[in-house]
PDB file of C-alpha atoms and ligand atoms in Angstrom:
ATOM      1  CA  MET A   6      -0.126   0.486  -0.549  1.00 86.00           C
ATOM      2  CA  PRO A   7       1.253   3.685  -0.990  1.00 89.00           C
ATOM      3  CA  GLN A   8       2.955   5.774   1.930  1.00 91.00           C
ATOM      4  CA  ALA A   9      -0.294   7.407   3.439  1.00 94.00           C
ATOM      5  CA  VAL A  10       0.190  11.551   2.481  1.00 97.00           C
ATOM      6  CA  ARG A  11       0.826  13.320   5.754  1.00 98.00           C
ATOM      7  CA  LYS A  12       2.356  16.645   4.913  1.00 98.00           C
ATOM      8  CA  ALA A  13       1.419  19.667   3.495  1.00 98.00           C
ATOM      9  CA  ILE A  14       3.428  22.289   1.583  1.00 98.00           C
ATOM     10  CA  PHE A  15       1.941  25.839   1.352  1.00 98.00           C
ATOM     11  CA  PRO A  16       3.682  27.889  -0.877  1.00 97.00           C
ATOM     12  CA  VAL A  17       2.506  31.447  -0.413  1.00 94.00           C
ATOM     13  CA  GLY A  18       5.644  33.627  -0.659  1.00 86.00           C
ATOM     14  CA  GLY A  19       4.435  35.385  -4.073  1.00 85.00           C
ATOM     15  CA  LEU A  20       3.981  38.974  -4.599  1.00 86.00           C
ATOM     16  CA  GLY A  21       0.854  39.512  -5.210  1.00 89.00           C
ATOM     17  CA  THR A  22       1.199  41.789  -7.623  1.00 92.00           C
ATOM     18  CA  ARG A  23      -2.024  42.350  -9.347  1.00 94.00           C
ATOM     19  CA  PHE A  24      -4.027  41.964  -6.639  1.00 95.00           C
ATOM     20  CA  LEU A  25      -2.188  45.599  -5.702  1.00 95.00           C
ATOM     21  CA  PRO A  26      -2.739  48.222  -3.919  1.00 95.00           C
ATOM     22  CA  ALA A  27      -4.719  45.999  -1.688  1.00 94.00           C
ATOM     23  CA  THR A  28      -1.596  43.513  -1.117  1.00 93.00           C
ATOM     24  CA  LYS A  29       1.097  46.319  -1.179  1.00 92.00           C
ATOM     25  CA  ALA A  30       1.103  45.699   3.445  1.00 91.00           C
ATOM     26  CA  MET A  31      -1.237  42.373   3.620  1.00 92.00           C
ATOM     27  CA  PRO A  32       0.028  38.553   2.055  1.00 94.00           C
ATOM     28  CA  LYS A  33      -2.610  38.035  -1.158  1.00 94.00           C
ATOM     29  CA  GLU A  34      -3.734  34.094   0.653  1.00 95.00           C
ATOM     30  CA  MET A  35      -5.040  36.922   3.500  1.00 96.00           C
ATOM     31  CA  LEU A  36      -7.739  37.805   1.236  1.00 96.00           C
ATOM     32  CA  PRO A  37     -11.246  37.379   1.657  1.00 97.00           C
ATOM     33  CA  ILE A  38     -13.605  34.628  -0.333  1.00 97.00           C
ATOM     34  CA  VAL A  39     -17.002  35.822   1.817  1.00 97.00           C
ATOM     35  CA  ASP A  40     -15.841  36.289   5.283  1.00 94.00           C
ATOM     36  CA  LYS A  41     -12.590  34.112   5.386  1.00 96.00           C
ATOM     37  CA  PRO A  42      -8.773  33.825   4.505  1.00 97.00           C
ATOM     38  CA  LEU A  43      -7.744  32.641   0.500  1.00 97.00           C
ATOM     39  CA  ILE A  44      -5.130  30.224   3.807  1.00 97.00           C
ATOM     40  CA  GLN A  45      -7.517  29.058   6.125  1.00 97.00           C
ATOM     41  CA  TYR A  46      -9.602  28.047   2.854  1.00 98.00           C
ATOM     42  CA  ALA A  47      -7.126  26.035   1.968  1.00 98.00           C
ATOM     43  CA  VAL A  48      -5.959  24.078   5.598  1.00 98.00           C
ATOM     44  CA  GLU A  49      -9.271  22.961   5.795  1.00 97.00           C
ATOM     45  CA  GLU A  50      -9.145  21.247   3.203  1.00 98.00           C
ATOM     46  CA  ALA A  51      -6.016  20.147   3.674  1.00 98.00           C
ATOM     47  CA  GLN A  52      -7.292  18.446   7.328  1.00 97.00           C
ATOM     48  CA  ALA A  53      -9.897  16.800   5.309  1.00 97.00           C
ATOM     49  CA  ALA A  54      -8.129  15.030   3.567  1.00 98.00           C
ATOM     50  CA  GLY A  55      -6.481  13.734   6.852  1.00 97.00           C
ATOM     51  CA  ILE A  56      -3.612  15.961   6.672  1.00 98.00           C
ATOM     52  CA  GLU A  57      -1.503  16.345  10.163  1.00 97.00           C
ATOM     53  CA  ASP A  58       1.698  18.108   9.026  1.00 98.00           C
ATOM     54  CA  PHE A  59       1.157  21.736   7.999  1.00 98.00           C
ATOM     55  CA  ILE A  60       4.452  23.521   6.236  1.00 98.00           C
ATOM     56  CA  PHE A  61       4.123  27.750   5.224  1.00 98.00           C
ATOM     57  CA  VAL A  62       7.227  28.896   2.913  1.00 97.00           C
ATOM     58  CA  THR A  63       6.405  32.544   3.928  1.00 95.00           C
ATOM     59  CA  GLY A  64       8.235  36.086   2.067  1.00 89.00           C
ATOM     60  CA  ARG A  65       8.952  39.351   3.812  1.00 84.00           C
ATOM     61  CA  GLY A  66       5.530  40.713   5.045  1.00 82.00           C
ATOM     62  CA  LYS A  67       3.620  37.633   5.362  1.00 86.00           C
ATOM     63  CA  HIS A  68       3.310  37.734   9.917  1.00 91.00           C
ATOM     64  CA  ALA A  69      -0.695  38.311   9.817  1.00 94.00           C
ATOM     65  CA  ILE A  70      -0.519  34.821   8.069  1.00 95.00           C
ATOM     66  CA  GLU A  71       0.842  33.738  11.481  1.00 94.00           C
ATOM     67  CA  ASP A  72      -1.033  35.762  13.498  1.00 94.00           C
ATOM     68  CA  HIS A  73      -4.531  34.131  11.531  1.00 95.00           C
ATOM     69  CA  PHE A  74      -3.211  30.742  12.463  1.00 95.00           C
ATOM     70  CA  ASP A  75      -2.126  31.424  16.613  1.00 93.00           C
ATOM     71  CA  VAL A  76      -4.410  31.777  19.522  1.00 90.00           C
ATOM     72  CA  SER A  77      -5.824  36.011  19.935  1.00 89.00           C
ATOM     73  CA  PHE A  78      -5.884  36.458  23.614  1.00 89.00           C
ATOM     74  CA  GLU A  79      -7.784  40.007  23.911  1.00 90.00           C
ATOM     75  CA  LEU A  80     -10.104  38.392  21.254  1.00 90.00           C
ATOM     76  CA  ASP A  81     -10.822  34.844  23.097  1.00 89.00           C
ATOM     77  CA  THR A  82     -11.012  37.034  26.606  1.00 92.00           C
ATOM     78  CA  MET A  83     -13.621  39.288  24.521  1.00 91.00           C
ATOM     79  CA  LEU A  84     -15.561  36.580  23.484  1.00 91.00           C
ATOM     80  CA  ARG A  85     -16.154  34.132  26.430  1.00 91.00           C
ATOM     81  CA  GLU A  86     -16.824  37.355  28.730  1.00 92.00           C
ATOM     82  CA  ARG A  87     -19.901  38.612  26.063  1.00 92.00           C
ATOM     83  CA  GLY A  88     -21.447  35.134  26.012  1.00 90.00           C
ATOM     84  CA  LYS A  89     -20.245  34.749  22.604  1.00 91.00           C
ATOM     85  CA  ASN A  90     -19.318  31.154  22.074  1.00 88.00           C
ATOM     86  CA  ASP A  91     -20.186  30.846  18.377  1.00 88.00           C
ATOM     87  CA  MET A  92     -18.180  33.535  17.012  1.00 88.00           C
ATOM     88  CA  LEU A  93     -15.402  32.166  19.609  1.00 87.00           C
ATOM     89  CA  SER A  94     -15.391  28.943  17.282  1.00 86.00           C
ATOM     90  CA  ALA A  95     -15.401  30.711  14.213  1.00 85.00           C
ATOM     91  CA  ILE A  96     -12.251  31.695  15.459  1.00 86.00           C
ATOM     92  CA  ARG A  97     -10.540  28.373  16.637  1.00 85.00           C
ATOM     93  CA  SER A  98     -12.742  25.109  15.846  1.00 86.00           C
ATOM     94  CA  TRP A  99     -10.273  25.074  12.453  1.00 89.00           C
ATOM     95  CA  MET A 100      -6.778  24.949  14.219  1.00 92.00           C
ATOM     96  CA  PRO A 101      -4.732  23.122  13.362  1.00 93.00           C
ATOM     97  CA  SER A 102      -2.852  21.784  16.904  1.00 92.00           C
ATOM     98  CA  PRO A 103      -0.184  23.316  18.544  1.00 92.00           C
ATOM     99  CA  GLY A 104       3.089  21.908  16.559  1.00 93.00           C
ATOM    100  CA  GLN A 105       0.960  20.691  13.787  1.00 96.00           C
ATOM    101  CA  ILE A 106       2.503  23.711  11.642  1.00 96.00           C
ATOM    102  CA  SER A 107       5.165  25.596  10.815  1.00 96.00           C
ATOM    103  CA  TYR A 108       7.405  28.188   9.442  1.00 96.00           C
ATOM    104  CA  THR A 109      10.317  27.914   6.249  1.00 96.00           C
ATOM    105  CA  ARG A 110      11.173  31.499   4.588  1.00 95.00           C
ATOM    106  CA  GLN A 111      11.800  30.973   0.569  1.00 94.00           C
ATOM    107  CA  MET A 112      13.875  34.581   0.713  1.00 90.00           C
ATOM    108  CA  GLU A 113      13.311  35.876  -2.469  1.00 90.00           C
ATOM    109  CA  PRO A 114      10.537  34.454  -4.854  1.00 89.00           C
ATOM    110  CA  LEU A 115      12.367  32.888  -7.168  1.00 93.00           C
ATOM    111  CA  GLY A 116       9.487  30.623  -8.004  1.00 93.00           C
ATOM    112  CA  LEU A 117       7.177  27.833  -7.200  1.00 95.00           C
ATOM    113  CA  GLY A 118       9.286  25.311  -6.800  1.00 96.00           C
ATOM    114  CA  HIS A 119      11.733  27.219  -5.337  1.00 96.00           C
ATOM    115  CA  ALA A 120       9.262  26.917  -3.065  1.00 97.00           C
ATOM    116  CA  VAL A 121       8.635  23.738  -2.858  1.00 97.00           C
ATOM    117  CA  TRP A 122      12.496  22.887  -2.292  1.00 98.00           C
ATOM    118  CA  CYS A 123      12.690  25.378   0.540  1.00 97.00           C
ATOM    119  CA  ALA A 124       9.887  22.665   2.322  1.00 97.00           C
ATOM    120  CA  ARG A 125      13.065  20.317   1.742  1.00 97.00           C
ATOM    121  CA  HIS A 126      13.864  19.350   5.334  1.00 97.00           C
ATOM    122  CA  LEU A 127      10.774  19.413   6.690  1.00 97.00           C
ATOM    123  CA  ILE A 128       9.078  16.987   4.583  1.00 97.00           C
ATOM    124  CA  GLY A 129      11.255  14.158   3.838  1.00 95.00           C
ATOM    125  CA  ASP A 130      11.936  11.236   2.303  1.00 95.00           C
ATOM    126  CA  GLU A 131       7.913  10.834   2.148  1.00 96.00           C
ATOM    127  CA  PRO A 132       5.464  11.824  -0.322  1.00 97.00           C
ATOM    128  CA  PHE A 133       3.979  15.027  -0.160  1.00 98.00           C
ATOM    129  CA  ALA A 134       0.471  17.848  -0.990  1.00 98.00           C
ATOM    130  CA  VAL A 135       0.993  20.785  -2.172  1.00 98.00           C
ATOM    131  CA  LEU A 136      -1.668  23.839  -2.117  1.00 98.00           C
ATOM    132  CA  LEU A 137      -2.081  27.295  -3.649  1.00 98.00           C
ATOM    133  CA  ALA A 138      -4.345  29.028  -1.923  1.00 97.00           C
ATOM    134  CA  ASP A 139      -5.370  31.254  -4.543  1.00 95.00           C
ATOM    135  CA  ASP A 140      -6.727  28.075  -6.175  1.00 97.00           C
ATOM    136  CA  LEU A 141     -10.102  28.008  -4.248  1.00 97.00           C
ATOM    137  CA  VAL A 142     -11.759  24.382  -4.514  1.00 98.00           C
ATOM    138  CA  LEU A 143     -15.842  24.382  -4.126  1.00 97.00           C
ATOM    139  CA  SER A 144     -17.104  20.783  -4.170  1.00 97.00           C
ATOM    140  CA  GLN A 145     -18.859  18.129  -2.158  1.00 95.00           C
ATOM    141  CA  THR A 146     -15.656  16.616  -1.263  1.00 97.00           C
ATOM    142  CA  ALA A 147     -12.359  18.310  -0.016  1.00 98.00           C
ATOM    143  CA  CYS A 148     -10.788  18.086  -4.135  1.00 98.00           C
ATOM    144  CA  LEU A 149      -7.417  16.892  -1.752  1.00 98.00           C
ATOM    145  CA  LYS A 150      -9.023  14.748  -0.435  1.00 98.00           C
ATOM    146  CA  GLN A 151     -10.315  13.121  -3.851  1.00 98.00           C
ATOM    147  CA  MET A 152      -6.464  13.313  -4.931  1.00 98.00           C
ATOM    148  CA  VAL A 153      -5.453  11.491  -1.604  1.00 98.00           C
ATOM    149  CA  ASP A 154      -7.749   8.580  -2.656  1.00 97.00           C
ATOM    150  CA  VAL A 155      -6.359   8.213  -5.425  1.00 97.00           C
ATOM    151  CA  HIS A 156      -2.964   7.749  -4.315  1.00 97.00           C
ATOM    152  CA  GLY A 157      -3.815   5.022  -1.545  1.00 96.00           C
ATOM    153  CA  GLU A 158      -5.067   2.173  -4.756  1.00 95.00           C
ATOM    154  CA  ILE A 159      -2.477   3.546  -7.665  1.00 95.00           C
ATOM    155  CA  GLY A 160       0.823   6.199  -5.395  1.00 95.00           C
ATOM    156  CA  GLY A 161       2.460   7.504  -7.197  1.00 96.00           C
ATOM    157  CA  SER A 162       2.226  11.968  -8.356  1.00 97.00           C
ATOM    158  CA  VAL A 163      -1.311  12.346  -8.662  1.00 97.00           C
ATOM    159  CA  VAL A 164      -1.900  16.329  -9.903  1.00 97.00           C
ATOM    160  CA  ALA A 165      -5.667  17.840  -9.948  1.00 98.00           C
ATOM    161  CA  VAL A 166      -6.869  19.019 -13.205  1.00 97.00           C
ATOM    162  CA  VAL A 167      -8.963  20.542 -15.883  1.00 96.00           C
ATOM    163  CA  ASP A 168      -9.903  21.516 -19.320  1.00 94.00           C
ATOM    164  CA  VAL A 169      -8.767  25.069 -20.105  1.00 93.00           C
ATOM    165  CA  PRO A 170      -9.957  26.526 -23.863  1.00 93.00           C
ATOM    166  CA  ARG A 171      -7.233  25.559 -26.422  1.00 94.00           C
ATOM    167  CA  GLU A 172      -6.261  29.963 -25.901  1.00 94.00           C
ATOM    168  CA  HIS A 173      -5.536  29.502 -22.686  1.00 91.00           C
ATOM    169  CA  THR A 174      -3.174  26.963 -22.441  1.00 94.00           C
ATOM    170  CA  ASP A 175      -0.473  29.815 -21.734  1.00 92.00           C
ATOM    171  CA  ARG A 176      -0.921  30.620 -18.962  1.00 88.00           C
ATOM    172  CA  TYR A 177      -0.879  26.806 -17.096  1.00 89.00           C
ATOM    173  CA  GLY A 178       1.360  23.429 -17.139  1.00 90.00           C
ATOM    174  CA  ILE A 179      -0.115  21.027 -19.240  1.00 94.00           C
ATOM    175  CA  LEU A 180      -0.137  17.588 -19.382  1.00 95.00           C
ATOM    176  CA  ASP A 181       1.074  15.219 -22.134  1.00 94.00           C
ATOM    177  CA  VAL A 182      -2.136  12.393 -20.590  1.00 94.00           C
ATOM    178  CA  GLY A 183      -1.703   9.248 -22.586  1.00 93.00           C
ATOM    179  CA  ASN A 184      -5.210   6.461 -21.427  1.00 92.00           C
ATOM    180  CA  ASP A 185      -7.219   8.919 -20.309  1.00 91.00           C
ATOM    181  CA  ASN A 186     -10.574   7.886 -18.619  1.00 92.00           C
ATOM    182  CA  GLY A 187     -12.208  11.054 -18.399  1.00 89.00           C
ATOM    183  CA  ARG A 188     -11.853  10.976 -14.672  1.00 93.00           C
ATOM    184  CA  LEU A 189      -8.417  10.227 -14.816  1.00 96.00           C
ATOM    185  CA  ALA A 190      -5.105  10.594 -17.197  1.00 95.00           C
ATOM    186  CA  SER A 191      -1.249   9.440 -16.834  1.00 96.00           C
ATOM    187  CA  VAL A 192       0.947  12.070 -17.382  1.00 95.00           C
ATOM    188  CA  THR A 193       2.853  11.272 -20.563  1.00 95.00           C
ATOM    189  CA  GLY A 194       4.432  15.125 -19.943  1.00 94.00           C
ATOM    190  CA  LEU A 195       3.943  18.221 -18.591  1.00 92.00           C
ATOM    191  CA  VAL A 196       5.089  21.743 -19.788  1.00 89.00           C
ATOM    192  CA  GLU A 197       4.324  25.184 -18.255  1.00 87.00           C
ATOM    193  CA  LYS A 198       2.650  28.126 -20.260  1.00 90.00           C
ATOM    194  CA  PRO A 199       2.417  26.100 -23.575  1.00 92.00           C
ATOM    195  CA  LYS A 200       1.401  28.723 -25.748  1.00 94.00           C
ATOM    196  CA  PRO A 201      -2.126  26.979 -27.442  1.00 95.00           C
ATOM    197  CA  GLU A 202      -0.856  26.378 -30.471  1.00 94.00           C
ATOM    198  CA  ASP A 203       2.250  24.163 -29.238  1.00 93.00           C
ATOM    199  CA  ALA A 204      -0.224  22.503 -26.156  1.00 94.00           C
ATOM    200  CA  PRO A 205       0.086  19.044 -26.337  1.00 93.00           C
ATOM    201  CA  SER A 206      -3.408  18.965 -25.265  1.00 93.00           C
ATOM    202  CA  THR A 207      -6.076  21.267 -22.480  1.00 93.00           C
ATOM    203  CA  LEU A 208      -5.666  19.507 -19.297  1.00 95.00           C
ATOM    204  CA  SER A 209      -4.268  21.998 -17.377  1.00 96.00           C
ATOM    205  CA  ILE A 210      -3.190  21.867 -13.606  1.00 96.00           C
ATOM    206  CA  ILE A 211      -4.684  23.459 -10.838  1.00 96.00           C
ATOM    207  CA  GLY A 212      -3.091  24.313  -7.253  1.00 96.00           C
ATOM    208  CA  ARG A 213      -3.183  20.798  -5.684  1.00 98.00           C
ATOM    209  CA  TYR A 214      -0.640  18.331  -5.861  1.00 98.00           C
ATOM    210  CA  ILE A 215       0.632  14.394  -4.112  1.00 98.00           C
ATOM    211  CA  LEU A 216       4.452  14.918  -5.484  1.00 98.00           C
ATOM    212  CA  GLN A 217       7.179  12.027  -4.472  1.00 97.00           C
ATOM    213  CA  PRO A 218      10.173  12.990  -2.153  1.00 96.00           C
ATOM    214  CA  GLU A 219      12.842  12.305  -5.675  1.00 96.00           C
ATOM    215  CA  VAL A 220      11.313  15.733  -7.433  1.00 97.00           C
ATOM    216  CA  PHE A 221      13.762  17.283  -4.623  1.00 97.00           C
ATOM    217  CA  ASP A 222      16.681  15.852  -6.802  1.00 95.00           C
ATOM    218  CA  HIS A 223      15.463  17.863 -10.268  1.00 96.00           C
ATOM    219  CA  LEU A 224      14.449  21.260  -7.427  1.00 96.00           C
ATOM    220  CA  ASP A 225      18.029  20.486  -6.686  1.00 93.00           C
ATOM    221  CA  LYS A 226      19.460  22.095  -8.908  1.00 92.00           C
ATOM    222  CA  GLN A 227      18.098  24.945  -9.595  1.00 89.00           C
ATOM    223  CA  GLU A 228      17.624  25.315 -13.283  1.00 86.00           C
ATOM    224  CA  LYS A 229      15.557  28.602 -14.474  1.00 88.00           C
ATOM    225  CA  GLY A 230      12.189  27.096 -16.401  1.00 86.00           C
ATOM    226  CA  ALA A 231       9.674  29.674 -18.254  1.00 83.00           C
ATOM    227  CA  GLY A 232       9.789  33.148 -17.517  1.00 85.00           C
ATOM    228  CA  GLY A 233      13.349  32.656 -16.249  1.00 91.00           C
ATOM    229  CA  GLU A 234      11.561  31.507 -12.876  1.00 91.00           C
ATOM    230  CA  ILE A 235      11.810  27.527 -10.896  1.00 93.00           C
ATOM    231  CA  GLN A 236       9.362  25.776 -12.159  1.00 92.00           C
ATOM    232  CA  LEU A 237       7.748  22.460 -10.431  1.00 94.00           C
ATOM    233  CA  THR A 238       5.741  21.898 -13.475  1.00 92.00           C
ATOM    234  CA  ASP A 239       9.544  20.787 -14.454  1.00 92.00           C
ATOM    235  CA  ALA A 240      10.606  19.133 -11.865  1.00 95.00           C
ATOM    236  CA  MET A 241       7.562  17.227 -11.978  1.00 94.00           C
ATOM    237  CA  ALA A 242       7.839  16.370 -15.414  1.00 93.00           C
ATOM    238  CA  ALA A 243      11.653  14.885 -14.176  1.00 93.00           C
ATOM    239  CA  THR A 244      10.488  12.952 -12.530  1.00 93.00           C
ATOM    240  CA  LEU A 245       8.483  10.753 -14.736  1.00 93.00           C
ATOM    241  CA  GLY A 246       9.640   6.834 -16.055  1.00 88.00           C
ATOM    242  CA  THR A 247       9.969   6.746 -12.115  1.00 88.00           C
ATOM    243  CA  ASN A 248       6.390   6.141 -10.268  1.00 90.00           C
ATOM    244  CA  PRO A 249       2.480   6.101 -11.473  1.00 94.00           C
ATOM    245  CA  PHE A 250       1.667   9.938 -12.275  1.00 96.00           C
ATOM    246  CA  HIS A 251      -1.914  11.231 -13.385  1.00 96.00           C
ATOM    247  CA  GLY A 252      -3.855  13.543 -13.340  1.00 97.00           C
ATOM    248  CA  LEU A 253      -7.093  13.479 -11.541  1.00 97.00           C
ATOM    249  CA  ARG A 254     -10.016  15.283 -13.257  1.00 97.00           C
ATOM    250  CA  PHE A 255     -11.774  16.427 -10.015  1.00 97.00           C
ATOM    251  CA  GLU A 256     -15.510  16.718  -8.951  1.00 97.00           C
ATOM    252  CA  GLY A 257     -16.304  20.648  -7.811  1.00 97.00           C
ATOM    253  CA  ARG A 258     -15.891  23.910  -9.723  1.00 97.00           C
ATOM    254  CA  ARG A 259     -11.965  25.380  -9.177  1.00 96.00           C
ATOM    255  CA  PHE A 260     -11.171  29.516  -8.891  1.00 96.00           C
ATOM    256  CA  ASP A 261      -8.463  30.645 -10.271  1.00 94.00           C
ATOM    257  CA  CYS A 262      -8.040  33.868  -6.896  1.00 96.00           C
ATOM    258  CA  GLY A 263      -5.127  34.888  -8.198  1.00 93.00           C
ATOM    259  CA  ASP A 264      -6.380  36.645 -11.153  1.00 92.00           C
ATOM    260  CA  LYS A 265      -9.646  39.667 -10.083  1.00 95.00           C
ATOM    261  CA  ALA A 266     -12.593  37.904 -12.127  1.00 95.00           C
ATOM    262  CA  GLY A 267     -11.470  34.601 -11.595  1.00 95.00           C
ATOM    263  CA  PHE A 268     -11.573  35.985  -7.250  1.00 97.00           C
ATOM    264  CA  LEU A 269     -14.580  37.880  -7.751  1.00 97.00           C
ATOM    265  CA  GLU A 270     -16.520  34.791  -9.423  1.00 97.00           C
ATOM    266  CA  ALA A 271     -15.184  32.668  -6.216  1.00 98.00           C
ATOM    267  CA  THR A 272     -17.125  35.498  -3.662  1.00 97.00           C
ATOM    268  CA  ILE A 273     -19.729  34.748  -5.879  1.00 97.00           C
ATOM    269  CA  ALA A 274     -19.982  31.214  -5.643  1.00 97.00           C
ATOM    270  CA  PHE A 275     -18.640  30.816  -2.067  1.00 97.00           C
ATOM    271  CA  ALA A 276     -21.276  33.275  -1.297  1.00 97.00           C
ATOM    272  CA  LEU A 277     -24.406  31.269  -3.047  1.00 97.00           C
ATOM    273  CA  SER A 278     -23.708  28.094  -1.515  1.00 96.00           C
ATOM    274  CA  ARG A 279     -23.979  29.666   1.742  1.00 95.00           C
ATOM    275  CA  GLU A 280     -27.791  29.712   3.409  1.00 94.00           C
ATOM    276  CA  ASP A 281     -26.470  32.256   5.632  1.00 94.00           C
ATOM    277  CA  LEU A 282     -26.646  34.750   2.264  1.00 96.00           C
ATOM    278  CA  ALA A 283     -27.565  32.497  -0.558  1.00 96.00           C
ATOM    279  CA  MET A 284     -31.405  34.501  -0.884  1.00 96.00           C
ATOM    280  CA  ASP A 285     -29.690  38.512  -0.216  1.00 96.00           C
ATOM    281  CA  VAL A 286     -26.788  37.695  -2.935  1.00 96.00           C
ATOM    282  CA  ARG A 287     -29.276  36.417  -5.202  1.00 96.00           C
ATOM    283  CA  LYS A 288     -31.460  39.809  -4.704  1.00 95.00           C
ATOM    284  CA  ILE A 289     -28.402  42.039  -5.544  1.00 94.00           C
ATOM    285  CA  ILE A 290     -27.785  39.611  -8.822  1.00 94.00           C
ATOM    286  CA  LYS A 291     -30.848  40.049 -10.172  1.00 94.00           C
ATOM    287  CA  SER A 292     -31.670  44.014  -9.316  1.00 94.00           C
ATOM    288  CA  TYR A 293     -28.419  43.803 -11.601  1.00 91.00           C
ATOM    289  CA  THR A 294     -29.110  42.052 -14.259  1.00 86.00           C
ATOM    290  CA  ASP A 295     -32.644  43.781 -14.918  1.00 77.00           C
ATOM    291  CA  THR A 296     -32.026  46.572 -15.748  1.00 64.00           C
TER     292      THR A 296
HETATM  293  P1  LIG B  20       1.149  33.255  -8.937  1.00 78.12           P
HETATM  294  O1  LIG B  20       2.208  32.783  -9.631  1.00 78.12           O
HETATM  295  O2  LIG B  20      -0.054  33.433  -8.823  1.00 78.12           O
HETATM  296  O3  LIG B  20       2.441  34.876  -8.319  1.00 78.12           O
HETATM  297  O4  LIG B  20       2.425  32.733  -8.248  1.00 78.12           O
HETATM  298  P2  LIG B  20       2.843  35.436  -6.635  1.00 78.12           P
HETATM  299  O5  LIG B  20       3.526  36.850  -6.888  1.00 78.12           O
HETATM  300  O6  LIG B  20       2.438  35.677  -5.857  1.00 78.12           O
HETATM  301  O7  LIG B  20       0.998  36.507  -8.069  1.00 78.12           O
HETATM  302  P3  LIG B  20       1.329  37.785  -9.013  1.00 78.12           P
HETATM  303  O8  LIG B  20       1.034  36.554 -10.393  1.00 78.12           O
HETATM  304  O9  LIG B  20       2.533  38.714  -8.589  1.00 78.12           O
HETATM  305  O10 LIG B  20      -0.062  38.131  -8.190  1.00 78.12           O
HETATM  306  C1  LIG B  20       1.075  30.544  -7.407  1.00 78.12           C
HETATM  307  C2  LIG B  20       1.900  30.635  -6.545  1.00 78.12           C
HETATM  308  O11 LIG B  20       2.527  30.331  -5.460  1.00 78.12           O
HETATM  309  C3  LIG B  20       2.859  31.198  -4.852  1.00 78.12           C
HETATM  310  C4  LIG B  20       2.733  32.280  -4.778  1.00 78.12           C
HETATM  311  O12 LIG B  20       2.287  32.207  -3.624  1.00 78.12           O
HETATM  312  C5  LIG B  20       1.102  31.162  -4.959  1.00 78.12           C
HETATM  313  O13 LIG B  20       0.698  30.818  -4.383  1.00 78.12           O
HETATM  314  N1  LIG B  20       5.007  31.209  -4.845  1.00 78.12           N
HETATM  315  C6  LIG B  20       5.173  31.400  -6.690  1.00 78.12           C
HETATM  316  C7  LIG B  20       6.023  30.641  -4.071  1.00 78.12           C
HETATM  317  O14 LIG B  20       5.217  30.415  -3.566  1.00 78.12           O
HETATM  318  N2  LIG B  20       6.977  31.838  -4.898  1.00 78.12           N
HETATM  319  C8  LIG B  20       7.483  32.048  -5.507  1.00 78.12           C
HETATM  320  O15 LIG B  20       8.801  33.090  -5.675  1.00 78.12           O
HETATM  321  C9  LIG B  20       6.188  31.906  -6.510  1.00 78.12           C
END
């Protein structure tokens, strides 16, 4: 049986320039969808998948993330004194236990592959997950849980994938695939941001990965790829052939919250998925579309 996936890396070292000025003094990962920061959705998804160790790869100006995953004594005391137990639970119930979270610094934002490599000593020699908080998934079963279940059956590496329009392939990591049963596709190649005419398929990797520690052997070389960045996709491509590698078309809907339109769409979709907000939000949307 494949070794269980117990550890997850959350790369949060990016600069978030597409959201300036909001991200001038606040990490992009702390932007809220309705009332919860992006990074909390990602951590809760990992918890739902059975992850026990949460490794954040941070950079300068990311203190708000550490504070968010820490006890706030003043707020706790004030809410307890006022008998606001539901709010107390809203700020505490989802927090990993003491010692389950570690932080390491990327020091320089040299690319996603570099951010993942910075966590190599905390991962050691076991399979691990990577979650990018700016990719948000609304699903019945947590996206990473779906991937962990596939990994539990066939092992190796598993990436979550979606079909994208061909004209968008140059924004994403794209798969070359062999066997494809419509849900699971075996990966025969990976290429970062190919031009539409060069793309081997339109299956794009989203920010959810289960990887094997061999990926660090390639990342050790610090080779730069597309855009002059150290790309995770290139390191994953280098491990092809050593282990099974699959793309999973997961159940659920993905929102690219690193992009303004995607972020706004996620806000609407998550608000509509909430019982306390859906009716009001529907009315608001209708009032704009009726005019
Ligand atoms: P993006 O490509 O969205 O970059 O990174 P970014 O800097 O966050 O945002 P923009 O493009 O300037 O607006 C995708 C993910 O990889 C992480 C980011 O934090 C984000 O989760 N990342 C990227 C790092 O952790 N380090 C890097 O060097 C690059």
